[in-house]
Amino acid sequence: MVGQWGKEDDEKVVIRCYNDLRDIIQMEWVEKSCEIGNDQTFLFTDTLGDPLCRIRNTPLSTMLVADVGTKLVGCIQGSVKPVKFHDKSVNVGYVLGLRVVPPYRRCGIGSILVRKLEEWFVSHNVDYAYMATQKDNDASLGLFVGTLGYTVFRNPAILVNPVNPGRNLKLPSDIVIRKLKVEEAASWYRTHVAPTTDFFPDDIDQILRNKLSMGTWVAYYNNNDKINSWAILSVWNSSKVFKLRIGKAPLSYLLLTKVCNLVGRFLMFLGLTALPDLFSTFGFYFLYGVHAEGPLCGNLVRALCDHVNNMAASDEGGACKVVVVEVDGESNGGDLMRCVPHWKMLSCDDDTWCIKPLKCEEKMSDLGEFNDMFWKSKSGTLFVDPRDV
């Protein structure tokens, strides 16, 4: 695949599929170049030597790279999965990992990569493409929304809570926490979560059976017959896929880390959580399928989160240093934000999801039908697939 771009008249950008044997060394250079070249970089990703780590657990995926001469100057990844969207079964394509090395930016290579990935999506029967970025990422939003016709779909919040190794949190005695079998969990999600959720995965059974899924837990009160409240969540061990590292941080974070290290040995007795060392590589547990119902469900959500914290704290390898959950910033997302333990300094509420109809455009005289579906979706909640993290 060849695309025209604007750097030099005698050069062309060639888009092709990633070849692990041929490209892995240059891919490491691309990742490092993009980290260095981005003044907004806060988190660095350690792929543990596997550039495809973030898409290996999806049903169908690809990675495209951009060559200029003998140089690999950009890449993009995409995955395809079946979901429920407005009571319909559709295929959605997730766009992630778009990278263009600094000397070759603003030449149209990013746009070419996205369009070629969209063509691959269409060839695999994808109805909608979507992507996630930060709301202050003007370059990304300018490309996807301004140039490529994507629409801002959701504004979730990413909540991060540090883990204090070797210390268990005390759970309420009036709350029962039970681990569900895979069949039970899948049935529970389909019955209680899918009807009110956009992008609920049709292959939820495969997600729950994945080796990275540590299990599903439900919480309820001992006298639940009278209270009728419950909460549920599942845990995904992202530590075994990739790790993160803080590369740049505000002075306030550095100072707080120093203070926590100095008084860390006293924090346990005060009932406080120390700030872990996030400047070396660390892993995390991702909570997905977080859902709660009933008048007293908030305490149940917190109890489940504390239970996961205890799991992470007892991890023998100590790889998990934070617990992460992404909740919809709209509808009932605000309620969950108040219930989920998190540190504001580590969390962010500026995640932005954008969506675009693909093959659907051929069936519509205009985008009116899509806009109706889009605004209808605002009333539902959002299921965050752990394979998208």
Short mmCIF file of C-alpha atoms in Angstrom, two decimals:
data_model
loop_
_atom_site.label_atom_id
_atom_site.label_comp_id
_atom_site.label_asym_id
_atom_site.label_seq_id
_atom_site.Cartn_x
_atom_site.Cartn_y
_atom_site.Cartn_z
CA MET A 1 0.00 0.00 0.00
CA VAL A 2 1.45 3.33 -1.07
CA GLY A 3 0.25 6.76 0.00
CA GLN A 4 1.17 10.27 -1.12
CA TRP A 5 2.44 12.68 1.50
CA GLY A 6 4.19 16.03 1.72
CA LYS A 7 7.81 15.74 2.87
CA GLU A 8 9.75 15.32 -0.37
CA ASP A 9 8.53 14.82 -3.89
CA ASP A 10 10.78 11.85 -4.57
CA GLU A 11 9.77 9.94 -1.42
CA LYS A 12 6.68 7.86 -0.82
CA VAL A 13 5.32 6.33 2.33
CA VAL A 14 4.63 2.60 2.08
CA ILE A 15 2.10 1.07 4.46
CA ARG A 16 2.47 -2.64 5.17
CA CYS A 17 1.82 -5.22 7.87
CA TYR A 18 4.24 -5.42 10.76
CA ASN A 19 6.82 -8.22 10.55
CA ASP A 20 8.09 -9.27 13.96
CA LEU A 21 11.41 -10.66 12.71
CA ARG A 22 12.15 -7.72 10.45
CA ASP A 23 10.78 -4.77 12.40
CA ILE A 24 11.17 -5.34 16.13
CA ILE A 25 14.45 -3.39 16.46
CA GLN A 26 13.17 -0.39 14.52
CA MET A 27 9.91 -0.52 16.50
CA GLU A 28 11.86 -0.01 19.71
CA TRP A 29 13.44 3.05 18.13
CA VAL A 30 10.02 4.38 17.07
CA GLU A 31 8.63 4.00 20.61
CA LYS A 32 11.60 5.72 22.21
CA SER A 33 11.60 8.51 19.62
CA CYS A 34 7.94 9.22 20.22
CA GLU A 35 8.41 9.31 23.99
CA ILE A 36 11.32 11.75 23.73
CA GLY A 37 9.57 13.89 21.17
CA ASN A 38 6.37 14.38 23.14
CA ASP A 39 6.54 17.15 25.75
CA GLN A 40 3.24 15.94 27.21
CA THR A 41 4.51 12.45 27.97
CA PHE A 42 3.80 11.44 31.55
CA LEU A 43 3.72 7.65 31.36
CA PHE A 44 6.14 5.47 29.41
CA THR A 45 5.06 2.00 28.31
CA ASP A 46 7.33 -1.02 28.65
CA THR A 47 6.01 -3.64 26.24
CA LEU A 48 8.28 -6.31 27.74
CA GLY A 49 9.83 -6.88 24.33
CA ASP A 50 6.49 -7.52 22.58
CA PRO A 51 5.24 -4.62 20.39
CA LEU A 52 1.97 -6.53 19.83
CA CYS A 53 1.26 -7.09 23.52
CA ARG A 54 -1.79 -4.81 23.64
CA ILE A 55 -3.64 -6.58 20.82
CA ARG A 56 -2.64 -10.23 21.28
CA ASN A 57 -5.66 -10.99 23.47
CA THR A 58 -8.26 -9.70 21.02
CA PRO A 59 -10.20 -11.98 18.64
CA LEU A 60 -8.79 -10.31 15.50
CA SER A 61 -6.05 -7.71 15.22
CA THR A 62 -3.37 -6.19 13.03
CA MET A 63 -0.46 -3.78 13.16
CA LEU A 64 0.47 -1.60 10.22
CA VAL A 65 3.77 0.23 9.82
CA ALA A 66 4.87 3.12 7.60
CA ASP A 67 8.15 2.95 5.70
CA VAL A 68 9.95 5.84 4.03
CA GLY A 69 12.80 4.32 2.10
CA THR A 70 14.44 1.88 4.50
CA LYS A 71 13.21 3.68 7.61
CA LEU A 72 10.24 2.58 9.68
CA VAL A 73 8.76 5.94 10.70
CA GLY A 74 5.30 5.14 12.04
CA CYS A 75 2.87 2.48 13.13
CA ILE A 76 -0.73 1.86 14.16
CA GLN A 77 -2.59 -1.04 15.75
CA GLY A 78 -6.19 -2.13 15.48
CA SER A 79 -8.42 -4.83 16.90
CA VAL A 80 -11.89 -6.10 16.00
CA LYS A 81 -14.51 -7.52 18.32
CA PRO A 82 -18.28 -8.16 18.41
CA VAL A 83 -20.36 -5.99 20.76
CA LYS A 84 -23.92 -4.99 21.56
CA PHE A 85 -24.68 -1.46 20.41
CA HIS A 86 -28.29 -0.24 20.76
CA ASP A 87 -29.61 -3.80 21.03
CA LYS A 88 -27.82 -4.77 17.83
CA SER A 89 -24.86 -7.07 17.36
CA VAL A 90 -22.17 -5.15 15.49
CA ASN A 91 -18.43 -5.36 14.97
CA VAL A 92 -16.31 -2.50 16.26
CA GLY A 93 -12.70 -1.71 15.46
CA TYR A 94 -10.46 -0.15 18.09
CA VAL A 95 -7.69 2.18 16.90
CA LEU A 96 -4.65 2.40 19.16
CA GLY A 97 -0.91 2.84 19.20
CA LEU A 98 -0.67 5.49 16.48
CA ARG A 99 2.98 6.60 16.36
CA VAL A 100 4.93 8.81 13.94
CA VAL A 101 8.54 9.73 14.75
CA PRO A 102 9.08 13.49 15.24
CA PRO A 103 11.03 14.29 12.01
CA TYR A 104 8.16 12.87 9.92
CA ARG A 105 5.20 14.44 11.68
CA ARG A 106 2.81 16.96 10.09
CA CYS A 107 3.34 15.30 6.72
CA GLY A 108 0.11 13.29 6.57
CA ILE A 109 1.61 9.92 7.56
CA GLY A 110 -0.66 9.59 10.60
CA SER A 111 -3.70 10.23 8.44
CA ILE A 112 -2.57 7.63 5.89
CA LEU A 113 -2.05 5.04 8.63
CA VAL A 114 -5.52 5.59 10.07
CA ARG A 115 -7.21 5.42 6.66
CA LYS A 116 -5.40 2.20 5.78
CA LEU A 117 -6.44 0.70 9.10
CA GLU A 118 -10.04 1.76 8.43
CA GLU A 119 -9.85 -0.04 5.09
CA TRP A 120 -8.67 -3.14 6.93
CA PHE A 121 -11.59 -2.73 9.34
CA VAL A 122 -14.11 -2.54 6.49
CA SER A 123 -12.62 -5.66 4.89
CA HIS A 124 -13.33 -7.45 8.18
CA ASN A 125 -16.95 -6.36 8.42
CA VAL A 126 -16.48 -3.58 11.00
CA ASP A 127 -19.45 -1.26 11.51
CA TYR A 128 -17.83 1.37 13.74
CA ALA A 129 -14.28 2.45 14.49
CA TYR A 130 -13.42 4.10 17.79
CA MET A 131 -10.36 5.42 19.59
CA ALA A 132 -9.36 7.02 22.88
CA THR A 133 -7.22 10.05 23.58
CA GLN A 134 -7.00 12.90 26.08
CA LYS A 135 -9.26 15.90 25.71
CA ASP A 136 -6.27 18.26 25.67
CA ASN A 137 -4.45 16.30 22.95
CA ASP A 138 -5.09 18.84 20.20
CA ALA A 139 -3.02 16.99 17.61
CA SER A 140 -4.92 13.72 18.06
CA LEU A 141 -8.36 15.34 18.17
CA GLY A 142 -7.44 17.54 15.19
CA LEU A 143 -6.60 14.43 13.18
CA PHE A 144 -9.47 12.15 14.20
CA VAL A 145 -12.28 14.66 14.75
CA GLY A 146 -11.15 17.53 12.55
CA THR A 147 -9.82 15.55 9.55
CA LEU A 148 -11.11 11.99 9.66
CA GLY A 149 -14.72 12.57 10.73
CA TYR A 150 -14.81 11.00 14.18
CA THR A 151 -17.26 12.25 16.80
CA VAL A 152 -16.59 12.61 20.53
CA PHE A 153 -18.52 9.73 22.05
CA ARG A 154 -17.72 9.54 25.75
CA ASN A 155 -15.56 11.23 28.40
CA PRO A 156 -14.63 8.51 30.91
CA ALA A 157 -12.53 9.04 34.01
CA ILE A 158 -9.49 6.89 34.80
CA LEU A 159 -9.24 6.30 38.55
CA VAL A 160 -5.94 5.09 40.02
CA ASN A 161 -5.34 3.91 43.56
CA PRO A 162 -1.88 2.98 44.92
CA VAL A 163 -1.28 -0.42 46.52
CA ASN A 164 0.53 -0.67 49.84
CA PRO A 165 2.44 -4.00 49.65
CA GLY A 166 2.12 -6.38 52.55
CA ARG A 167 -0.80 -4.58 54.13
CA ASN A 168 -4.40 -5.85 54.03
CA LEU A 169 -7.33 -3.50 54.36
CA LYS A 170 -10.05 -4.54 56.80
CA LEU A 171 -13.29 -5.45 55.07
CA PRO A 172 -16.74 -4.77 56.65
CA SER A 173 -18.11 -7.75 58.57
CA ASP A 174 -21.66 -7.21 57.29
CA ILE A 175 -20.64 -7.59 53.63
CA VAL A 176 -20.26 -10.91 51.82
CA ILE A 177 -17.80 -11.10 48.92
CA ARG A 178 -18.11 -14.19 46.75
CA LYS A 179 -16.11 -15.26 43.72
CA LEU A 180 -18.28 -16.34 40.79
CA LYS A 181 -17.61 -19.15 38.39
CA VAL A 182 -17.10 -18.07 34.79
CA GLU A 183 -20.55 -19.30 33.77
CA GLU A 184 -22.18 -17.46 36.68
CA ALA A 185 -20.29 -14.24 35.93
CA ALA A 186 -21.17 -14.31 32.23
CA SER A 187 -24.84 -14.88 33.03
CA TRP A 188 -24.80 -12.11 35.64
CA TYR A 189 -23.27 -9.63 33.19
CA ARG A 190 -25.65 -10.54 30.38
CA THR A 191 -28.69 -10.26 32.64
CA HIS A 192 -27.89 -7.16 34.65
CA VAL A 193 -25.24 -5.18 32.75
CA ALA A 194 -25.69 -5.74 29.01
CA PRO A 195 -29.24 -4.26 28.74
CA THR A 196 -28.09 -0.82 29.94
CA THR A 197 -24.58 -0.78 28.48
CA ASP A 198 -23.08 0.35 25.18
CA PHE A 199 -20.26 -1.70 23.63
CA PHE A 200 -20.99 -4.73 25.79
CA PRO A 201 -18.80 -7.51 24.32
CA ASP A 202 -20.66 -10.44 22.76
CA ASP A 203 -17.67 -12.62 23.63
CA ILE A 204 -17.80 -11.88 27.37
CA ASP A 205 -17.23 -15.59 28.04
CA GLN A 206 -13.88 -15.44 26.23
CA ILE A 207 -12.83 -12.39 28.24
CA LEU A 208 -13.71 -14.04 31.53
CA ARG A 209 -11.85 -17.22 30.55
CA ASN A 210 -8.74 -15.38 29.39
CA LYS A 211 -5.58 -16.22 31.32
CA LEU A 212 -5.24 -12.55 32.28
CA SER A 213 -8.69 -12.43 33.89
CA MET A 214 -8.19 -13.20 37.58
CA GLY A 215 -11.87 -13.67 38.37
CA THR A 216 -15.20 -12.01 39.07
CA TRP A 217 -16.51 -11.11 42.52
CA VAL A 218 -19.96 -10.04 43.70
CA ALA A 219 -20.63 -8.27 47.00
CA TYR A 220 -23.86 -8.07 48.98
CA TYR A 221 -25.00 -7.56 52.55
CA ASN A 222 -25.62 -10.42 54.97
CA ASN A 223 -29.27 -9.38 55.21
CA ASN A 224 -29.54 -8.65 51.50
CA ASP A 225 -33.18 -9.82 51.35
CA LYS A 226 -34.16 -6.59 53.06
CA ILE A 227 -31.58 -4.22 51.57
CA ASN A 228 -31.53 -5.57 48.00
CA SER A 229 -28.18 -4.05 47.04
CA TRP A 230 -25.25 -5.65 45.23
CA ALA A 231 -22.09 -4.86 43.28
CA ILE A 232 -19.93 -6.78 40.84
CA LEU A 233 -16.53 -6.41 39.18
CA SER A 234 -13.85 -8.45 37.41
CA VAL A 235 -10.07 -8.15 37.60
CA TRP A 236 -7.61 -8.16 34.68
CA ASN A 237 -3.90 -8.62 35.38
CA SER A 238 -2.32 -6.08 33.03
CA SER A 239 1.05 -6.61 34.72
CA LYS A 240 1.60 -9.70 32.58
CA VAL A 241 1.04 -7.78 29.32
CA PHE A 242 3.01 -4.56 29.75
CA LYS A 243 4.31 -2.27 32.45
CA LEU A 244 4.37 1.48 32.94
CA ARG A 245 6.85 4.01 34.25
CA ILE A 246 6.54 7.69 35.04
CA GLY A 247 9.01 9.55 32.87
CA LYS A 248 8.06 13.12 33.66
CA ALA A 249 6.19 14.33 36.69
CA PRO A 250 5.23 17.65 38.31
CA LEU A 251 7.34 18.88 41.22
CA SER A 252 4.43 18.30 43.62
CA TYR A 253 4.48 14.59 42.81
CA LEU A 254 8.22 14.35 43.34
CA LEU A 255 7.99 16.11 46.70
CA LEU A 256 5.09 13.94 47.83
CA THR A 257 7.02 10.82 46.91
CA LYS A 258 10.00 11.98 48.99
CA VAL A 259 7.77 12.70 51.98
CA CYS A 260 6.00 9.34 51.69
CA ASN A 261 9.33 7.53 51.57
CA LEU A 262 10.53 9.34 54.71
CA VAL A 263 7.47 8.59 56.81
CA GLY A 264 6.45 5.38 55.06
CA ARG A 265 7.19 3.15 58.02
CA PHE A 266 4.69 5.10 60.11
CA LEU A 267 1.87 5.21 57.57
CA MET A 268 0.75 1.66 58.24
CA PHE A 269 0.08 2.46 61.88
CA LEU A 270 -1.79 5.63 60.91
CA GLY A 271 -4.00 3.69 58.49
CA LEU A 272 -2.70 5.58 55.46
CA THR A 273 -1.50 4.33 52.10
CA ALA A 274 2.04 5.16 51.01
CA LEU A 275 2.75 6.38 47.50
CA PRO A 276 4.61 3.56 45.70
CA ASP A 277 7.73 4.03 43.60
CA LEU A 278 6.32 4.65 40.13
CA PHE A 279 9.57 5.88 38.60
CA SER A 280 10.69 2.30 38.03
CA THR A 281 8.52 0.01 35.91
CA PHE A 282 5.33 -1.17 37.56
CA GLY A 283 2.28 -3.25 36.73
CA PHE A 284 -1.38 -2.79 37.58
CA TYR A 285 -4.68 -4.58 38.00
CA PHE A 286 -7.49 -3.25 35.84
CA LEU A 287 -11.05 -3.49 37.17
CA TYR A 288 -13.68 -4.03 34.50
CA GLY A 289 -17.40 -4.76 34.45
CA VAL A 290 -17.86 -2.57 37.54
CA HIS A 291 -21.58 -2.35 38.18
CA ALA A 292 -23.76 -1.79 41.24
CA GLU A 293 -27.45 -1.59 42.07
CA GLY A 294 -29.50 -0.84 45.17
CA PRO A 295 -29.78 1.95 47.75
CA LEU A 296 -26.60 0.99 49.66
CA CYS A 297 -24.43 -0.21 46.81
CA GLY A 298 -21.69 2.39 47.29
CA ASN A 299 -20.17 0.62 50.29
CA LEU A 300 -20.26 -2.64 48.34
CA VAL A 301 -18.22 -1.14 45.49
CA ARG A 302 -15.65 0.16 47.96
CA ALA A 303 -15.48 -3.24 49.69
CA LEU A 304 -14.82 -4.96 46.35
CA CYS A 305 -12.08 -2.44 45.53
CA ASP A 306 -10.49 -3.01 48.93
CA HIS A 307 -10.66 -6.75 48.32
CA VAL A 308 -8.75 -6.28 45.04
CA ASN A 309 -6.23 -4.07 46.85
CA ASN A 310 -5.61 -6.92 49.28
CA MET A 311 -5.08 -9.28 46.35
CA ALA A 312 -2.52 -6.90 44.86
CA ALA A 313 -0.82 -6.28 48.20
CA SER A 314 -0.28 -10.01 48.68
CA ASP A 315 1.16 -10.48 45.19
CA GLU A 316 4.42 -12.35 45.77
CA GLY A 317 6.24 -10.67 42.89
CA GLY A 318 5.15 -7.19 43.94
CA ALA A 319 4.67 -6.20 40.29
CA CYS A 320 1.26 -4.62 40.87
CA LYS A 321 1.66 -1.17 42.39
CA VAL A 322 -1.67 0.44 41.47
CA VAL A 323 -5.28 -0.57 40.84
CA VAL A 324 -6.99 1.13 37.90
CA VAL A 325 -10.63 1.43 36.90
CA GLU A 326 -12.22 3.45 34.09
CA VAL A 327 -15.76 4.65 34.64
CA ASP A 328 -18.08 6.68 32.48
CA GLY A 329 -17.80 10.33 33.47
CA GLU A 330 -21.44 10.78 32.51
CA SER A 331 -24.73 9.14 33.60
CA ASN A 332 -24.03 6.99 36.67
CA GLY A 333 -20.26 7.31 36.26
CA GLY A 334 -20.26 10.14 38.78
CA ASP A 335 -21.76 7.83 41.40
CA LEU A 336 -19.06 5.23 40.81
CA MET A 337 -16.34 7.88 41.02
CA ARG A 338 -17.46 8.69 44.54
CA CYS A 339 -17.43 5.02 45.54
CA VAL A 340 -14.15 3.86 43.98
CA PRO A 341 -11.07 4.60 46.14
CA HIS A 342 -8.56 6.65 44.15
CA TRP A 343 -5.90 9.33 44.39
CA LYS A 344 -6.76 12.46 42.43
CA MET A 345 -3.07 13.13 41.77
CA LEU A 346 -2.73 9.80 39.93
CA SER A 347 -6.18 9.82 38.31
CA CYS A 348 -7.50 11.81 35.36
CA ASP A 349 -10.93 12.76 34.10
CA ASP A 350 -9.90 13.82 30.61
CA ASP A 351 -10.09 10.55 28.69
CA THR A 352 -12.00 11.08 25.44
CA TRP A 353 -13.52 8.35 23.26
CA CYS A 354 -14.33 9.11 19.63
CA ILE A 355 -16.40 7.03 17.21
CA LYS A 356 -17.02 6.87 13.48
CA PRO A 357 -19.40 4.76 11.34
CA LEU A 358 -17.58 2.86 8.59
CA LYS A 359 -19.53 0.54 6.33
CA CYS A 360 -22.70 2.08 7.76
CA GLU A 361 -21.96 5.26 5.79
CA GLU A 362 -22.65 3.40 2.54
CA LYS A 363 -26.19 2.63 3.71
CA MET A 364 -27.08 6.15 4.87
CA SER A 365 -28.05 9.10 2.74
CA ASP A 366 -26.62 11.26 5.52
CA LEU A 367 -25.42 10.84 9.07
CA GLY A 368 -28.85 11.46 10.56
CA GLU A 369 -29.39 7.84 11.53
CA PHE A 370 -25.98 7.63 13.14
CA ASN A 371 -26.54 10.88 15.05
CA ASP A 372 -29.84 9.52 16.41
CA MET A 373 -28.05 6.38 17.61
CA PHE A 374 -25.21 8.46 18.99
CA TRP A 375 -27.39 10.70 21.13
CA LYS A 376 -29.44 7.73 22.27
CA SER A 377 -26.23 6.10 23.49
CA LYS A 378 -25.67 9.00 25.91
CA SER A 379 -28.32 7.47 28.19
CA GLY A 380 -26.49 4.17 28.57
CA THR A 381 -23.38 3.24 30.50
CA LEU A 382 -20.09 2.17 28.96
CA PHE A 383 -18.47 -1.24 29.36
CA VAL A 384 -14.69 -0.87 29.22
CA ASP A 385 -13.20 -3.97 27.63
CA PRO A 386 -9.93 -4.85 29.45
CA ARG A 387 -8.41 -5.83 26.11
CA ASP A 388 -8.59 -2.15 25.11
CA VAL A 389 -6.38 -1.01 27.99
#
